[in-house]
Short mmCIF file of N, CA and C in Angstrom, two decimals:
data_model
loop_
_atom_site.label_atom_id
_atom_site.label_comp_id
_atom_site.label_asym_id
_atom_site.label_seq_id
_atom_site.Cartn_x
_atom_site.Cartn_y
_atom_site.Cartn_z
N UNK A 1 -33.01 -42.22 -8.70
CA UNK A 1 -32.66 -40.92 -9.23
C UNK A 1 -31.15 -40.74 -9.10
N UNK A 2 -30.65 -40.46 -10.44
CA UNK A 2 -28.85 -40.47 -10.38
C UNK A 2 -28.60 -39.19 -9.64
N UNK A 3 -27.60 -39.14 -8.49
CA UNK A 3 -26.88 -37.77 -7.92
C UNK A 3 -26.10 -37.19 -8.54
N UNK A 4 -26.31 -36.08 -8.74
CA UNK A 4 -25.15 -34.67 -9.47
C UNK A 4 -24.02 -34.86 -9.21
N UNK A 5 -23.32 -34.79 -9.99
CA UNK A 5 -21.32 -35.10 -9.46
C UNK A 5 -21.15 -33.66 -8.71
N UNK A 6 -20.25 -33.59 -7.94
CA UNK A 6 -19.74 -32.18 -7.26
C UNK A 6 -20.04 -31.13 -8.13
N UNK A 7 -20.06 -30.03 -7.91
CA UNK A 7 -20.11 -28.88 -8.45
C UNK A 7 -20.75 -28.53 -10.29
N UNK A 8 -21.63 -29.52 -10.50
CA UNK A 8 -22.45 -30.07 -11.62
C UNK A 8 -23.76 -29.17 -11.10
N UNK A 9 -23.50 -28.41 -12.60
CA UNK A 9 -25.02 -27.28 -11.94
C UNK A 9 -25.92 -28.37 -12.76
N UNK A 10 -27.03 -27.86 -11.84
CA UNK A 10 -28.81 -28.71 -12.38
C UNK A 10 -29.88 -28.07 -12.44
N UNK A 11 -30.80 -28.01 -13.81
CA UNK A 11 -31.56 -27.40 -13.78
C UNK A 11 -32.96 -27.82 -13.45
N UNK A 12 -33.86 -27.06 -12.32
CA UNK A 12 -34.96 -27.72 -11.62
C UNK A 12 -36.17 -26.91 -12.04
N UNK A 13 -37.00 -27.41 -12.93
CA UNK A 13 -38.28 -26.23 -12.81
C UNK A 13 -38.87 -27.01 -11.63
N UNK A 14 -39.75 -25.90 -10.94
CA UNK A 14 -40.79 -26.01 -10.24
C UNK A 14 -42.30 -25.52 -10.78
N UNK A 15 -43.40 -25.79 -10.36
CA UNK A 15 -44.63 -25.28 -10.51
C UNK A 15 -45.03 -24.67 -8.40
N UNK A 16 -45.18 -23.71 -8.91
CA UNK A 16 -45.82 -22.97 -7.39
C UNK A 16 -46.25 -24.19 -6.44
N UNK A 17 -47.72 -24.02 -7.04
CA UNK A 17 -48.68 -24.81 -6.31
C UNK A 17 -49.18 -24.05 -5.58
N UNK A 18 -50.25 -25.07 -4.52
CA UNK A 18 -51.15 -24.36 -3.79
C UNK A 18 -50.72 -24.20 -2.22
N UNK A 19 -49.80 -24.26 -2.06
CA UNK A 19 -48.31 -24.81 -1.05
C UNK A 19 -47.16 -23.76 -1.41
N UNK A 20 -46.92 -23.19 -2.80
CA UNK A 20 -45.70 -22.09 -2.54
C UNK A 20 -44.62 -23.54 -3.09
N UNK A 21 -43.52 -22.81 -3.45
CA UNK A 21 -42.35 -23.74 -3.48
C UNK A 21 -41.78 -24.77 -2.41
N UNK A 22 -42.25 -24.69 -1.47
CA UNK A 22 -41.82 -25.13 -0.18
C UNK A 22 -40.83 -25.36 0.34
N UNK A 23 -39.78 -24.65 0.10
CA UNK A 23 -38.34 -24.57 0.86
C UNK A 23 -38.50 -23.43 1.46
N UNK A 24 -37.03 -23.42 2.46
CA UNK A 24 -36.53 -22.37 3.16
C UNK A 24 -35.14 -22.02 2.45
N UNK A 25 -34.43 -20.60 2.28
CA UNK A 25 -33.17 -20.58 2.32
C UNK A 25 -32.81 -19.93 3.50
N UNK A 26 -31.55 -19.85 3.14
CA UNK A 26 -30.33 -18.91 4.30
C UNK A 26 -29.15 -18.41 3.46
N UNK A 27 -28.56 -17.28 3.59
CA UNK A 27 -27.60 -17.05 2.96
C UNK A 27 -27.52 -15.72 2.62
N UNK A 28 -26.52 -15.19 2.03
CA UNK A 28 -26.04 -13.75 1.06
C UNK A 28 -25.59 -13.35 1.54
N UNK A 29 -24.98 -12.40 0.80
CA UNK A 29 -23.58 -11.06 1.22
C UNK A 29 -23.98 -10.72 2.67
N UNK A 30 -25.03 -10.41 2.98
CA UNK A 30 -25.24 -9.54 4.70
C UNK A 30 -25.02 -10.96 5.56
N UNK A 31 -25.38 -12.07 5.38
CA UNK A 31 -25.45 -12.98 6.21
C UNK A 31 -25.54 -14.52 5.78
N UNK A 32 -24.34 -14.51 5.03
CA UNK A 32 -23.85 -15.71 4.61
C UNK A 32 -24.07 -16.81 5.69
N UNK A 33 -24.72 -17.78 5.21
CA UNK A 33 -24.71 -19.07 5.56
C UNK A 33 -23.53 -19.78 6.03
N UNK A 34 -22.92 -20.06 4.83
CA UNK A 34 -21.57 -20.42 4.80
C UNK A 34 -20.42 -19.94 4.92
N UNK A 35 -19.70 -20.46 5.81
CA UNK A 35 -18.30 -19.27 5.96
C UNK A 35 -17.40 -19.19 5.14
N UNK A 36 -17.31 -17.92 4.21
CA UNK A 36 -16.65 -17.52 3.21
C UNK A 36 -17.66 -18.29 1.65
N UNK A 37 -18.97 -17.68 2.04
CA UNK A 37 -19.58 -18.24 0.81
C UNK A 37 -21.21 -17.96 1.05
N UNK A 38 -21.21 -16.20 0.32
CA UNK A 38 -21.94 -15.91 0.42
C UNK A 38 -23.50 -16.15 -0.53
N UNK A 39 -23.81 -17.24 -0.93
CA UNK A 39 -24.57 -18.12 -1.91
C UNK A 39 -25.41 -18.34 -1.46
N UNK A 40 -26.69 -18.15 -1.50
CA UNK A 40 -27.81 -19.15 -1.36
C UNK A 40 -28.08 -20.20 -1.14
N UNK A 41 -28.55 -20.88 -0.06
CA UNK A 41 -28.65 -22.38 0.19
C UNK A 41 -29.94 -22.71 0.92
N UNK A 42 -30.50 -23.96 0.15
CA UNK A 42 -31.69 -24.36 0.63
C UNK A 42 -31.57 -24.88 2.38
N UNK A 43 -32.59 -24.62 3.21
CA UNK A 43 -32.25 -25.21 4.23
C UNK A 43 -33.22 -26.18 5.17
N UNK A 44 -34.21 -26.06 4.13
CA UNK A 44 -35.74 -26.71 4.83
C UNK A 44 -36.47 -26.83 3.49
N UNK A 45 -36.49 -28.38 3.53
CA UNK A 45 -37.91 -28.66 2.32
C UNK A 45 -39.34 -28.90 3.15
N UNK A 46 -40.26 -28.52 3.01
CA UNK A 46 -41.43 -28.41 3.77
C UNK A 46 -41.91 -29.64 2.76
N UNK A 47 -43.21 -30.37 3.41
CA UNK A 47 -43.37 -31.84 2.90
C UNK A 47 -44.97 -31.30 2.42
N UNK A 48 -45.30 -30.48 1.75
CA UNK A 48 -46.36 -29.79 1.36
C UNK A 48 -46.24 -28.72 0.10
N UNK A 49 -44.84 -28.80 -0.39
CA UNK A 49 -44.44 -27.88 -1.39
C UNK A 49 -44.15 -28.70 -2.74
N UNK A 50 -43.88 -27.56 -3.68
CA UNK A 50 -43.56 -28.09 -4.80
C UNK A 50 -42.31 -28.42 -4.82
N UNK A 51 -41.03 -28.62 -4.22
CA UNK A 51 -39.76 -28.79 -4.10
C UNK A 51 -39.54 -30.66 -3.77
N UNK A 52 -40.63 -30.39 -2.56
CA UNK A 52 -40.68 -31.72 -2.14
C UNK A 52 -41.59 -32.91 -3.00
N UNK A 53 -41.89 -32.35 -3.70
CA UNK A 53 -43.04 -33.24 -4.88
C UNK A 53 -42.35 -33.48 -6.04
N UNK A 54 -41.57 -32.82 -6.39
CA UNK A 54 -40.87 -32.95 -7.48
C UNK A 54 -39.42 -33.91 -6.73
N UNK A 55 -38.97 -33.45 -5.60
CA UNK A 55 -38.09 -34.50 -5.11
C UNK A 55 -36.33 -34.23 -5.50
N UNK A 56 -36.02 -33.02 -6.41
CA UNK A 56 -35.06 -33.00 -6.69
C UNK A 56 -33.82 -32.15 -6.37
N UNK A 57 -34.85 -30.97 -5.30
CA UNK A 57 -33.87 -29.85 -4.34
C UNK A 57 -33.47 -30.75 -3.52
N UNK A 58 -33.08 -29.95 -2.59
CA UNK A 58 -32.46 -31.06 -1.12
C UNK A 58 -32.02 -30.26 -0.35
N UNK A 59 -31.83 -30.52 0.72
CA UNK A 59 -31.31 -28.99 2.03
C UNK A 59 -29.50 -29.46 1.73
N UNK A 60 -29.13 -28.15 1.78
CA UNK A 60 -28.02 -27.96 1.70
C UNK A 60 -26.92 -27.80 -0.03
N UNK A 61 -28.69 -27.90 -1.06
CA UNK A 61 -28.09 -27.51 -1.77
C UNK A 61 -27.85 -25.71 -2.72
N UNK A 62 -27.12 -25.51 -3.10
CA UNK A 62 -26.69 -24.07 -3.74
C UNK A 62 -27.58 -23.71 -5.02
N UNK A 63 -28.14 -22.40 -4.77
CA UNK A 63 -29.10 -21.98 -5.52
C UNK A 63 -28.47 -20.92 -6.86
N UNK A 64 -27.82 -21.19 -7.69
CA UNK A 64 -27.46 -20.12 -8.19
C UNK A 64 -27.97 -18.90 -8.52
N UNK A 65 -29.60 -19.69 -9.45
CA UNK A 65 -30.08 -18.44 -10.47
C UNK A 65 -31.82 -18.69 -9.89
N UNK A 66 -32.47 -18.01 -10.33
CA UNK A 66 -34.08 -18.17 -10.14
C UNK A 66 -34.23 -17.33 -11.64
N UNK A 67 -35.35 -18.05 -12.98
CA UNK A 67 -35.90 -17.38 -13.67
C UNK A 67 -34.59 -16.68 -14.43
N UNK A 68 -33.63 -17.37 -14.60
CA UNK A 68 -32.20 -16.93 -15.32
C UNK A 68 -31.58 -15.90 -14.41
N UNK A 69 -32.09 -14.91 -13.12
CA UNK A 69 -31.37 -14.19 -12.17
C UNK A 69 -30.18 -14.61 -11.77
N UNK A 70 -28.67 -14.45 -11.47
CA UNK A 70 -28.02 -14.82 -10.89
C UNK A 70 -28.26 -14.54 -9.25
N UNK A 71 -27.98 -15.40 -8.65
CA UNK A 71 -28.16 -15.10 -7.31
C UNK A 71 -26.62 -14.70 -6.34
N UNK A 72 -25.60 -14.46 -7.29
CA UNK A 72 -24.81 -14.47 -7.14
C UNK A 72 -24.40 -12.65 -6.43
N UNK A 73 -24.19 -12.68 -5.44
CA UNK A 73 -23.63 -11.59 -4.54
C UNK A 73 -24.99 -11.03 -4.56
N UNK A 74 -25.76 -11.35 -3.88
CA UNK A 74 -27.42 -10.57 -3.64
C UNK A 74 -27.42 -10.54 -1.89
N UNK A 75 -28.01 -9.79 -1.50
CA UNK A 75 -28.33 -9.95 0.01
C UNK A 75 -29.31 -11.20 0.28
N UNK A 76 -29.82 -11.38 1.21
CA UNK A 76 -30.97 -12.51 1.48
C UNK A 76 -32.13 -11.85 1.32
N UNK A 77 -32.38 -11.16 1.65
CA UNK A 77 -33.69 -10.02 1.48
C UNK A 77 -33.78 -10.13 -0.39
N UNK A 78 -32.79 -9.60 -0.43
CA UNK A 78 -32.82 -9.25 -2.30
C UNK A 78 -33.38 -11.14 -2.97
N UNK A 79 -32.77 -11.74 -2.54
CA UNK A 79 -32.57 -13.08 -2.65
C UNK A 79 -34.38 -13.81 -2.80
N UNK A 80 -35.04 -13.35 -1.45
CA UNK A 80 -36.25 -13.45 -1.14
C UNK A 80 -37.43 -12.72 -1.95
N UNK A 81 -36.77 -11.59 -2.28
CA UNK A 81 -37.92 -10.74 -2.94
C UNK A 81 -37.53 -11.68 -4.54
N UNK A 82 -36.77 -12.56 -4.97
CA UNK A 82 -36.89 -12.72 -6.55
C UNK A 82 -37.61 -14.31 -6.58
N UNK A 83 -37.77 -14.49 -5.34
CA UNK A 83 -38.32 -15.98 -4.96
C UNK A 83 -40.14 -15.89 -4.89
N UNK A 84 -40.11 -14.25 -4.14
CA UNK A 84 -41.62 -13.70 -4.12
C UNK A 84 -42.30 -13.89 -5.72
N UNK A 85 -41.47 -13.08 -6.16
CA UNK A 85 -41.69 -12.10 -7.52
C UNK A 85 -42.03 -12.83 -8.82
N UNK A 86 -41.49 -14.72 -8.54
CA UNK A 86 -41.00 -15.50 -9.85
C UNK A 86 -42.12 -16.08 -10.64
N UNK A 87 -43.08 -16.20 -9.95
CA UNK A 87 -44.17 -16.49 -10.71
C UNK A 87 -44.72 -17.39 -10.44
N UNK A 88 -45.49 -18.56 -11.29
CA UNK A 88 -46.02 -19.85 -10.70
C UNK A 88 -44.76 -20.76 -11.42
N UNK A 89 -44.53 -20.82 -12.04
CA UNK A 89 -43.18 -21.24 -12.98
C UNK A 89 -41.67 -20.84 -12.48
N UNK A 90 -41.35 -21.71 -11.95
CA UNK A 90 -39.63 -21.38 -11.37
C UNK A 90 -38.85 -22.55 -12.14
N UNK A 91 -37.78 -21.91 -12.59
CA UNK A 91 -36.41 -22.33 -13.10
C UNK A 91 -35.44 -21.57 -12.52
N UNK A 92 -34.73 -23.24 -11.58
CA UNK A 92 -33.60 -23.06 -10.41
C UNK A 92 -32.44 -23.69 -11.37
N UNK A 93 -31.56 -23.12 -10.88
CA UNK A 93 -29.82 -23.64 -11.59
C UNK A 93 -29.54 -23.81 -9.96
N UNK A 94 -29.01 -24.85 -9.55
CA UNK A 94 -28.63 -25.60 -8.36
C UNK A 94 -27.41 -26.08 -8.65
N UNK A 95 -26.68 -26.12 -7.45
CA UNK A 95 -25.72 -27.25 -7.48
C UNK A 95 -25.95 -27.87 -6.18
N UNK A 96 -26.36 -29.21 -6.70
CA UNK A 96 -26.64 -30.18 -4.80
C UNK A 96 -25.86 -30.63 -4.54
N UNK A 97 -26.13 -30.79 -3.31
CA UNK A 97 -24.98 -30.96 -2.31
C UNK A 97 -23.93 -30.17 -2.14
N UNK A 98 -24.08 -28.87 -2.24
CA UNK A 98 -22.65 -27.61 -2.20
C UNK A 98 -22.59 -27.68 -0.60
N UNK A 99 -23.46 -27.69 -0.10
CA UNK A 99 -23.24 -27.02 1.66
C UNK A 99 -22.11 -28.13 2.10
N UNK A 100 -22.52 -29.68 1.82
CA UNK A 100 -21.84 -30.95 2.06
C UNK A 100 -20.29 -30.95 1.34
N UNK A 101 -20.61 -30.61 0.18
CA UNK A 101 -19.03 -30.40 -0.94
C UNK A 101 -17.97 -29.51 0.01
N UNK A 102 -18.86 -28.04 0.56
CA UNK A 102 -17.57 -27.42 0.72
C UNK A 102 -17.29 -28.01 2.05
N UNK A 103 -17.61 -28.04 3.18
CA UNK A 103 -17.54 -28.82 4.51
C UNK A 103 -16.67 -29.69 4.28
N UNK A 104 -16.91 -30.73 3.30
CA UNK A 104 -16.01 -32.09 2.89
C UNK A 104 -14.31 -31.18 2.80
N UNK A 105 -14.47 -30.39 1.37
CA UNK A 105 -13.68 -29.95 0.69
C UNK A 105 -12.53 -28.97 1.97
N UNK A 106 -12.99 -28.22 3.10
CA UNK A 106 -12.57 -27.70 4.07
C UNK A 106 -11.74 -28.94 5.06
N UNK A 107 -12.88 -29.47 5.39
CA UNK A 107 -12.05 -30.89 6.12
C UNK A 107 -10.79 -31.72 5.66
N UNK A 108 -10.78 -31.61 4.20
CA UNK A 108 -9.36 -32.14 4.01
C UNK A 108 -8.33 -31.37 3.76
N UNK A 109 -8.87 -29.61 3.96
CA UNK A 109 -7.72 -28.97 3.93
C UNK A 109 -7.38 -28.82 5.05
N UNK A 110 -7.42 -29.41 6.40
CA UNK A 110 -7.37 -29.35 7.91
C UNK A 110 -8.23 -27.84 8.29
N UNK A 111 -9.27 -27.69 7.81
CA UNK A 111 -9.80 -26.88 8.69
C UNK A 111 -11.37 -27.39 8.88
N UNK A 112 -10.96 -27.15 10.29
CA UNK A 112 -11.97 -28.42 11.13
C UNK A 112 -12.93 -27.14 12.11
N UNK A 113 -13.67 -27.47 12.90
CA UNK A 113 -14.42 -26.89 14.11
C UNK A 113 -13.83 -26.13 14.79
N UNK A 114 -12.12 -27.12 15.18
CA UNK A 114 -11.31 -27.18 16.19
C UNK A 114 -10.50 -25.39 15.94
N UNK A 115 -10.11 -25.38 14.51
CA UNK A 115 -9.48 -24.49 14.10
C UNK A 115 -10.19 -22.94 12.94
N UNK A 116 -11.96 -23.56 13.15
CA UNK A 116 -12.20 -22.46 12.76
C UNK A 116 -13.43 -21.86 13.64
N UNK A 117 -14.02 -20.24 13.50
CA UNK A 117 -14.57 -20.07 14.17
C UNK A 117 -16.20 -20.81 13.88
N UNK A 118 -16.52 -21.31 13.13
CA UNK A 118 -17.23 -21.84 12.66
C UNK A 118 -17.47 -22.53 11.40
N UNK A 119 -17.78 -23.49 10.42
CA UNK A 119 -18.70 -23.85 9.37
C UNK A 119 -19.80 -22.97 9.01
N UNK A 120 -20.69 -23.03 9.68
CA UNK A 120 -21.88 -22.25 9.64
C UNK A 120 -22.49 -21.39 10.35
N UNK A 121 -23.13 -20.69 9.59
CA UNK A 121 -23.59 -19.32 10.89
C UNK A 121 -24.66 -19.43 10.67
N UNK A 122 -25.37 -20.04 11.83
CA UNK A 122 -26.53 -20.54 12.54
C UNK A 122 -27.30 -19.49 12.76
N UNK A 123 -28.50 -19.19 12.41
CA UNK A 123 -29.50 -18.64 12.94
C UNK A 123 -30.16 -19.18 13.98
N UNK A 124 -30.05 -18.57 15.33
CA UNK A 124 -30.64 -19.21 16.75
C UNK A 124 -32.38 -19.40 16.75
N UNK A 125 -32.53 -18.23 16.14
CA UNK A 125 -34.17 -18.04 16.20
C UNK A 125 -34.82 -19.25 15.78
N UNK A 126 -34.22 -19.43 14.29
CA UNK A 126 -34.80 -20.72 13.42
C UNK A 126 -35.84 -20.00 12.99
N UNK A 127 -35.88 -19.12 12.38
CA UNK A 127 -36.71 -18.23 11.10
C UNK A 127 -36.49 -18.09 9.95
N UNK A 128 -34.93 -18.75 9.57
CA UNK A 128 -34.29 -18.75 8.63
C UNK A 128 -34.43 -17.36 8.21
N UNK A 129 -34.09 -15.95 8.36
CA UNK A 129 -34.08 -14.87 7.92
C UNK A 129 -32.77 -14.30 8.48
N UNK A 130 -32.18 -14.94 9.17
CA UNK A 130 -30.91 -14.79 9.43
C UNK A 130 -30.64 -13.46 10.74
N UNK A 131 -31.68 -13.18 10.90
CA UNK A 131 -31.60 -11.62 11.77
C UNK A 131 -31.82 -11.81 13.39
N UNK A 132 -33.09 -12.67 13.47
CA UNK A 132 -32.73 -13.05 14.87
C UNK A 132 -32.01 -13.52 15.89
N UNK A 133 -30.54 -13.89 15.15
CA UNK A 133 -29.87 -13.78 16.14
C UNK A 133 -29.14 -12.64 16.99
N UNK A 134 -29.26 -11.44 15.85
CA UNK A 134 -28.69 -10.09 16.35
C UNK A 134 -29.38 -9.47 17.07
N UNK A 135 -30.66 -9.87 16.52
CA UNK A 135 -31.73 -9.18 17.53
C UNK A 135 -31.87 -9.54 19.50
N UNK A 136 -31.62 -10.98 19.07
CA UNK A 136 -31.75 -11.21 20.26
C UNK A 136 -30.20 -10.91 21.03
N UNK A 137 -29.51 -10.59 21.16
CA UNK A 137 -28.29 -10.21 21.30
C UNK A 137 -28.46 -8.67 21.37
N UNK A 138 -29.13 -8.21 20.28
CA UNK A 138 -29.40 -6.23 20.69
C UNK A 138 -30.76 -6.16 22.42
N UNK A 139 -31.53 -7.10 22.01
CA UNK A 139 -32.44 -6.97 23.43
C UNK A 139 -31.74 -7.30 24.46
N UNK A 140 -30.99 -8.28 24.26
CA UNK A 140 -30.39 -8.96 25.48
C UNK A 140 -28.96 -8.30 26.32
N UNK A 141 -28.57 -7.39 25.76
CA UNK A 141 -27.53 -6.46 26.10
C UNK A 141 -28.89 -5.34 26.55
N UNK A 142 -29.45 -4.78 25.93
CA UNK A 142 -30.64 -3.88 26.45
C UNK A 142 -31.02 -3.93 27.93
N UNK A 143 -31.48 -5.18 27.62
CA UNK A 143 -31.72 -5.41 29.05
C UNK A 143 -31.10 -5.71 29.86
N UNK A 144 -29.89 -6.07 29.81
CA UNK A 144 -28.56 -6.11 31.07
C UNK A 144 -28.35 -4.31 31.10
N UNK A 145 -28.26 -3.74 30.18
CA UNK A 145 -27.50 -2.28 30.63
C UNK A 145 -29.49 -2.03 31.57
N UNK A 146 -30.03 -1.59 31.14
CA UNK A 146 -31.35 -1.56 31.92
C UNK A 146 -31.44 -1.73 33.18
N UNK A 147 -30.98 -3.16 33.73
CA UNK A 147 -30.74 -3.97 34.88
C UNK A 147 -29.70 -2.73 35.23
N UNK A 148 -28.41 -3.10 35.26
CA UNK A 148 -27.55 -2.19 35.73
C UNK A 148 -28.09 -1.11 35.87
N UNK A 149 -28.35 0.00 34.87
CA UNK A 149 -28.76 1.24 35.41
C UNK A 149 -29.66 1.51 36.66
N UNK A 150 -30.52 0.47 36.97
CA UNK A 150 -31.54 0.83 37.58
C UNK A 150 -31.20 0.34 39.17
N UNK A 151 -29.53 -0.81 39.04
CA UNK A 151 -29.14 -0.75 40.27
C UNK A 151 -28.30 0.32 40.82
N UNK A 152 -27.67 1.06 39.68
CA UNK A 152 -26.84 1.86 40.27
C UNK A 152 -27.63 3.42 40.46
N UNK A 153 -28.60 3.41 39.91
CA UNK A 153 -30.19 4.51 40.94
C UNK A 153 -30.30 4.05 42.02
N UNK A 154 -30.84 2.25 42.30
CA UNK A 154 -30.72 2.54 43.99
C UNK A 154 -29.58 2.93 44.73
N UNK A 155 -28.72 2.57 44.14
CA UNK A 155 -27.79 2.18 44.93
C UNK A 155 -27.20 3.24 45.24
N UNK A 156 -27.15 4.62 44.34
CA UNK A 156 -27.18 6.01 44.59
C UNK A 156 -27.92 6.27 45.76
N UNK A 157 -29.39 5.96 45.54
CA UNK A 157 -30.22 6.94 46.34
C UNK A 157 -30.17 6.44 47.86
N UNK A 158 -29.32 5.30 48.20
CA UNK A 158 -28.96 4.84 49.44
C UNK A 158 -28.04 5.54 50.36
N UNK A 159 -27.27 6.22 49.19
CA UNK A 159 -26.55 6.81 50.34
C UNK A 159 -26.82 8.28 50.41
#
């Protein structure tokens, strides 16, 4: 199977199936994937879907459109509901290998690990919905102020 030249959009139908499309994304305006690139990107082909049967998505590549939609400046939520919504019949406009292109394309402008705050913004949870990491960060401050408060009650009622 010939590879897409850089930034060479491709068009992928899918059929549902009895499996769902079987990818994951990550991405959009609230919680871009990519730093400074708020786009859609595949991030998990499940080996039970129509993505992976057909063989021609790939993790890390850029989703433009679903069903002629641009996916262009959508939240991830918004992003998700047109992935729900598309039917048994999906037509993806991709460009593969974007996650790899821009990484490459960053690295030879010297910006490296070293000098930025990141490449990618990782979801810790691994839910790919992009939220659990705040969440766990809103509980986890919760429960330190919690802790504290409840030492500085004893620690009141001691004296």
């Amino acid at each position: 199977m010939a590879e897409a030249a850089p930034d060479e959009v491709v068009e992928i139908v899918l059929e549902r199936g009895n499996h769902g499309l079987g990818f994951n994304i990550r991405g959009g305006v609230d919680i871009p994937f990519v730093e400074n690139d708020s786009g859609i990107f595949v991030t998990k082909i499940r080996e039970d879907g129509a993505a992976y049967l057909d063989g021609r998505l790939r993790e890390g590549d850029k989703i433009l459109e679903i069903n002629g939609f641009s996916l262009d400046r959508v939240t991830h939520n918004e992003a998700v509901q047109h992935f729900v919504n598309a039917g048994e019949t999906v037509t993806l406009k991709v460009i593969q290998g974007a996650e790899d292109a821009i990484l490459q394309r960053r690295e030879s402008e010297g910006v490296s690990p070293q000098n930025s705050d990141s490449y990618l913004n990782e979801d810790p949870s691994g839910s790919g919905n992009g939220s659990g990491g705040t969440l766990t960060l809103i509980v986890g401050s919760l429960f330190l102020a919690g802790i504290l408060a409840a030492g500085a009650f004893l620690y009141s009622r001691r004296r």
